[in-house]
């Protein structure tokens, strides 16, 4: 089910995308478009909810799943107490690569390599990114570009990080290619595509068995190996 609009995904023939649920009566689900269905199972998918009830209110980030949450300098440092860091609090395109960079940035603050600026300078930087978010994000591609630029900005401040801003954008273009594959092919097929590592130059192994048909994980090794990239 979708809340406001259909996804861009191409679904397998046995999956039917419906609008939001209006009510459930007995075994029958009623959707907001007036259609009904009698499913075998209902699975509630909540998405990513950022919830920090264990933190006292002055330290608590309260925001939706946002690409650039408020009150976080560089998307990491709690503006009201610079000794508190939030890692991975953003809505994510990059996910683990971004989190790794954020962790390095927080570490460099702790060890004194990076100095957190004044409150006024922090606020200016935050507002720059919020303005960029408000004016530049129009679709999925601009969403990704915003996060690529954010991660590249962090990397530019890390002298010993094993990557460069240019590499970040290379990784970003691979993510963009993955997204294009995701929306241009059946969703069940997207895991059968492989990509070339920007770090090793090796392309991932193409599975000999389509992933949706492999129920043992024994037909190939998804971690080790690879083939030399043509480029």
GROMACS .gro file of C-alpha atoms in nm:
model
  231
    1UNK     CA    1   0.000   0.000   0.000
    2UNK     CA    2   0.109   0.358  -0.060
    3UNK     CA    3   0.007   0.669   0.133
    4UNK     CA    4  -0.027   0.942  -0.129
    5UNK     CA    5   0.111   0.823  -0.464
    6UNK     CA    6   0.224   0.506  -0.634
    7UNK     CA    7   0.591   0.415  -0.627
    8UNK     CA    8   0.800   0.414  -0.944
    9UNK     CA    9   0.870   0.043  -0.904
   10UNK     CA   10   0.784  -0.220  -1.162
   11UNK     CA   11   0.632  -0.501  -0.959
   12UNK     CA   12   0.615  -0.874  -1.038
   13UNK     CA   13   0.284  -0.991  -1.184
   14UNK     CA   14   0.175  -1.143  -0.853
   15UNK     CA   15   0.206  -0.815  -0.661
   16UNK     CA   16  -0.072  -0.557  -0.670
   17UNK     CA   17  -0.001  -0.204  -0.546
   18UNK     CA   18  -0.297  -0.050  -0.365
   19UNK     CA   19  -0.365   0.287  -0.197
   20UNK     CA   20  -0.381   0.322   0.179
   21UNK     CA   21  -0.603   0.109   0.400
   22UNK     CA   22  -0.924   0.273   0.518
   23UNK     CA   23  -1.048   0.001   0.752
   24UNK     CA   24  -1.048  -0.373   0.815
   25UNK     CA   25  -1.375  -0.558   0.869
   26UNK     CA   26  -1.337  -0.925   0.954
   27UNK     CA   27  -1.121  -1.078   0.679
   28UNK     CA   28  -1.184  -0.791   0.436
   29UNK     CA   29  -0.952  -0.493   0.389
   30UNK     CA   30  -1.113  -0.175   0.254
   31UNK     CA   31  -0.888   0.071   0.070
   32UNK     CA   32  -0.943   0.445   0.034
   33UNK     CA   33  -1.024   0.409  -0.338
   34UNK     CA   34  -1.324   0.189  -0.254
   35UNK     CA   35  -1.161  -0.141  -0.354
   36UNK     CA   36  -1.147  -0.441  -0.121
   37UNK     CA   37  -0.928  -0.746  -0.070
   38UNK     CA   38  -0.920  -1.054   0.152
   39UNK     CA   39  -0.549  -1.109   0.221
   40UNK     CA   40  -0.390  -1.403   0.398
   41UNK     CA   41  -0.165  -1.178   0.607
   42UNK     CA   42  -0.129  -0.807   0.688
   43UNK     CA   43   0.226  -0.677   0.745
   44UNK     CA   44   0.257  -0.327   0.891
   45UNK     CA   45   0.567  -0.147   0.757
   46UNK     CA   46   0.644   0.160   0.966
   47UNK     CA   47   0.948   0.285   0.778
   48UNK     CA   48   1.232   0.458   0.963
   49UNK     CA   49   1.125   0.636   1.279
   50UNK     CA   50   1.390   0.838   1.462
   51UNK     CA   51   1.294   0.815   1.827
   52UNK     CA   52   1.524   0.889   2.121
   53UNK     CA   53   1.312   0.862   2.438
   54UNK     CA   54   1.618   0.762   2.641
   55UNK     CA   55   1.770   1.109   2.600
   56UNK     CA   56   1.665   1.407   2.813
   57UNK     CA   57   1.471   1.672   2.623
   58UNK     CA   58   1.762   1.922   2.589
   59UNK     CA   59   1.965   1.654   2.405
   60UNK     CA   60   1.686   1.493   2.206
   61UNK     CA   61   1.659   1.522   1.830
   62UNK     CA   62   1.293   1.537   1.736
   63UNK     CA   63   1.253   1.524   1.362
   64UNK     CA   64   1.093   1.321   1.088
   65UNK     CA   65   1.302   1.102   0.858
   66UNK     CA   66   1.465   1.413   0.711
   67UNK     CA   67   1.746   1.447   0.460
   68UNK     CA   68   1.902   1.721   0.674
   69UNK     CA   69   1.758   1.727   1.030
   70UNK     CA   70   1.755   2.056   1.222
   71UNK     CA   71   1.993   2.146   1.505
   72UNK     CA   72   2.280   1.928   1.380
   73UNK     CA   73   2.599   2.099   1.268
   74UNK     CA   74   2.733   1.909   0.966
   75UNK     CA   75   2.440   1.675   1.022
   76UNK     CA   76   2.628   1.530   1.321
   77UNK     CA   77   2.703   1.769   1.610
   78UNK     CA   78   2.414   1.858   1.840
   79UNK     CA   79   2.398   2.234   1.820
   80UNK     CA   80   2.288   2.278   2.183
   81UNK     CA   81   2.567   2.059   2.322
   82UNK     CA   82   2.870   2.001   2.101
   83UNK     CA   83   2.975   1.694   2.300
   84UNK     CA   84   2.682   1.496   2.160
   85UNK     CA   85   2.697   1.342   1.813
   86UNK     CA   86   2.418   1.190   1.606
   87UNK     CA   87   2.533   0.935   1.347
   88UNK     CA   88   2.299   0.825   1.069
   89UNK     CA   89   2.009   1.047   1.176
   90UNK     CA   90   1.930   1.146   0.817
   91UNK     CA   91   1.698   1.006   0.557
   92UNK     CA   92   1.949   0.809   0.356
   93UNK     CA   93   2.053   0.740   0.001
   94UNK     CA   94   2.416   0.652   0.083
   95UNK     CA   95   2.349   0.470   0.411
   96UNK     CA   96   2.664   0.290   0.538
   97UNK     CA   97   2.921   0.490   0.332
   98UNK     CA   98   2.772   0.811   0.475
   99UNK     CA   99   2.765   0.672   0.829
  100UNK     CA  100   3.131   0.570   0.801
  101UNK     CA  101   3.229   0.924   0.701
  102UNK     CA  102   3.021   1.072   0.982
  103UNK     CA  103   3.192   0.844   1.235
  104UNK     CA  104   3.536   0.957   1.114
  105UNK     CA  105   3.425   1.321   1.139
  106UNK     CA  106   3.300   1.273   1.497
  107UNK     CA  107   3.623   1.093   1.589
  108UNK     CA  108   3.832   1.381   1.456
  109UNK     CA  109   3.636   1.625   1.670
  110UNK     CA  110   3.699   1.409   1.978
  111UNK     CA  111   4.075   1.383   1.915
  112UNK     CA  112   4.104   1.755   1.837
  113UNK     CA  113   4.172   1.741   1.463
  114UNK     CA  114   3.853   1.928   1.383
  115UNK     CA  115   3.744   2.231   1.582
  116UNK     CA  116   3.373   2.294   1.609
  117UNK     CA  117   3.308   2.663   1.527
  118UNK     CA  118   3.105   2.913   1.725
  119UNK     CA  119   2.729   2.877   1.765
  120UNK     CA  120   2.671   3.153   1.510
  121UNK     CA  121   2.894   2.984   1.252
  122UNK     CA  122   2.725   2.650   1.317
  123UNK     CA  123   2.385   2.807   1.259
  124UNK     CA  124   2.504   2.970   0.937
  125UNK     CA  125   2.630   2.637   0.804
  126UNK     CA  126   2.308   2.459   0.903
  127UNK     CA  127   2.096   2.723   0.731
  128UNK     CA  128   2.309   2.694   0.415
  129UNK     CA  129   2.231   2.324   0.391
  130UNK     CA  130   1.863   2.370   0.480
  131UNK     CA  131   1.831   2.634   0.207
  132UNK     CA  132   2.006   2.404  -0.039
  133UNK     CA  133   1.763   2.127   0.054
  134UNK     CA  134   1.461   2.356   0.013
  135UNK     CA  135   1.563   2.488  -0.330
  136UNK     CA  136   1.739   2.198  -0.500
  137UNK     CA  137   1.550   1.880  -0.417
  138UNK     CA  138   1.286   1.810  -0.678
  139UNK     CA  139   1.303   1.435  -0.734
  140UNK     CA  140   1.495   1.118  -0.648
  141UNK     CA  141   1.804   1.221  -0.847
  142UNK     CA  142   1.834   1.562  -0.681
  143UNK     CA  143   1.771   1.391  -0.346
  144UNK     CA  144   2.074   1.169  -0.411
  145UNK     CA  145   2.286   1.459  -0.539
  146UNK     CA  146   2.219   1.651  -0.218
  147UNK     CA  147   2.349   1.365  -0.006
  148UNK     CA  148   2.648   1.307  -0.234
  149UNK     CA  149   2.740   1.675  -0.191
  150UNK     CA  150   2.694   1.650   0.186
  151UNK     CA  151   2.919   1.343   0.219
  152UNK     CA  152   3.180   1.494  -0.015
  153UNK     CA  153   3.183   1.806   0.204
  154UNK     CA  154   3.256   1.595   0.512
  155UNK     CA  155   3.529   1.399   0.333
  156UNK     CA  156   3.699   1.724   0.230
  157UNK     CA  157   3.757   1.796   0.602
  158UNK     CA  158   3.914   1.454   0.675
  159UNK     CA  159   4.283   1.446   0.573
  160UNK     CA  160   4.334   1.074   0.644
  161UNK     CA  161   4.002   0.940   0.520
  162UNK     CA  162   4.062   0.664   0.259
  163UNK     CA  163   3.859   0.838  -0.007
  164UNK     CA  164   3.821   1.176  -0.175
  165UNK     CA  165   3.528   1.401  -0.265
  166UNK     CA  166   3.570   1.287  -0.626
  167UNK     CA  167   3.545   0.923  -0.515
  168UNK     CA  168   3.227   1.006  -0.325
  169UNK     CA  169   3.072   1.130  -0.647
  170UNK     CA  170   3.190   0.815  -0.828
  171UNK     CA  171   3.016   0.606  -0.564
  172UNK     CA  172   2.716   0.832  -0.602
  173UNK     CA  173   2.693   0.769  -0.974
  174UNK     CA  174   2.694   0.396  -0.904
  175UNK     CA  175   2.408   0.444  -0.662
  176UNK     CA  176   2.228   0.645  -0.929
  177UNK     CA  177   2.281   0.358  -1.175
  178UNK     CA  178   2.146   0.112  -0.918
  179UNK     CA  179   1.839   0.331  -0.871
  180UNK     CA  180   1.786   0.351  -1.247
  181UNK     CA  181   1.803  -0.029  -1.265
  182UNK     CA  182   1.557  -0.049  -0.977
  183UNK     CA  183   1.289   0.159  -1.148
  184UNK     CA  184   1.348   0.044  -1.507
  185UNK     CA  185   1.337  -0.330  -1.435
  186UNK     CA  186   1.104  -0.548  -1.235
  187UNK     CA  187   1.176  -0.493  -0.867
  188UNK     CA  188   1.234  -0.866  -0.819
  189UNK     CA  189   1.515  -0.853  -1.076
  190UNK     CA  190   1.724  -0.563  -0.946
  191UNK     CA  191   1.946  -0.778  -0.721
  192UNK     CA  192   2.066  -0.971  -1.025
  193UNK     CA  193   2.257  -0.667  -1.156
  194UNK     CA  194   2.623  -0.614  -1.064
  195UNK     CA  195   2.842  -0.306  -1.039
  196UNK     CA  196   3.212  -0.221  -1.041
  197UNK     CA  197   3.379  -0.118  -0.715
  198UNK     CA  198   3.528   0.231  -0.731
  199UNK     CA  199   3.795   0.112  -0.486
  200UNK     CA  200   3.912  -0.218  -0.639
  201UNK     CA  201   3.803  -0.192  -1.001
  202UNK     CA  202   3.641  -0.534  -0.965
  203UNK     CA  203   3.290  -0.600  -1.079
  204UNK     CA  204   3.067  -0.802  -0.851
  205UNK     CA  205   2.992  -1.160  -0.945
  206UNK     CA  206   2.675  -1.212  -1.143
  207UNK     CA  207   2.473  -1.481  -0.965
  208UNK     CA  208   2.439  -1.804  -1.164
  209UNK     CA  209   2.093  -1.844  -1.015
  210UNK     CA  210   1.847  -1.556  -0.998
  211UNK     CA  211   1.844  -1.441  -0.636
  212UNK     CA  212   1.469  -1.483  -0.604
  213UNK     CA  213   1.506  -1.849  -0.710
  214UNK     CA  214   1.800  -1.929  -0.482
  215UNK     CA  215   1.669  -2.057  -0.152
  216UNK     CA  216   1.996  -2.198  -0.014
  217UNK     CA  217   2.259  -1.922  -0.069
  218UNK     CA  218   2.498  -2.205  -0.162
  219UNK     CA  219   2.514  -2.160  -0.538
  220UNK     CA  220   2.756  -1.868  -0.523
  221UNK     CA  221   2.966  -1.667  -0.281
  222UNK     CA  222   2.823  -1.317  -0.252
  223UNK     CA  223   3.119  -1.181  -0.058
  224UNK     CA  224   3.440  -1.319  -0.208
  225UNK     CA  225   3.565  -1.294  -0.563
  226UNK     CA  226   3.476  -1.082  -0.859
  227UNK     CA  227   3.577  -1.032  -1.218
  228UNK     CA  228   3.816  -0.777  -1.363
  229UNK     CA  229   3.629  -0.473  -1.484
  230UNK     CA  230   3.658  -0.389  -1.853
  231UNK     CA  231   3.736  -0.029  -1.771
   0.00000   0.00000   0.00000
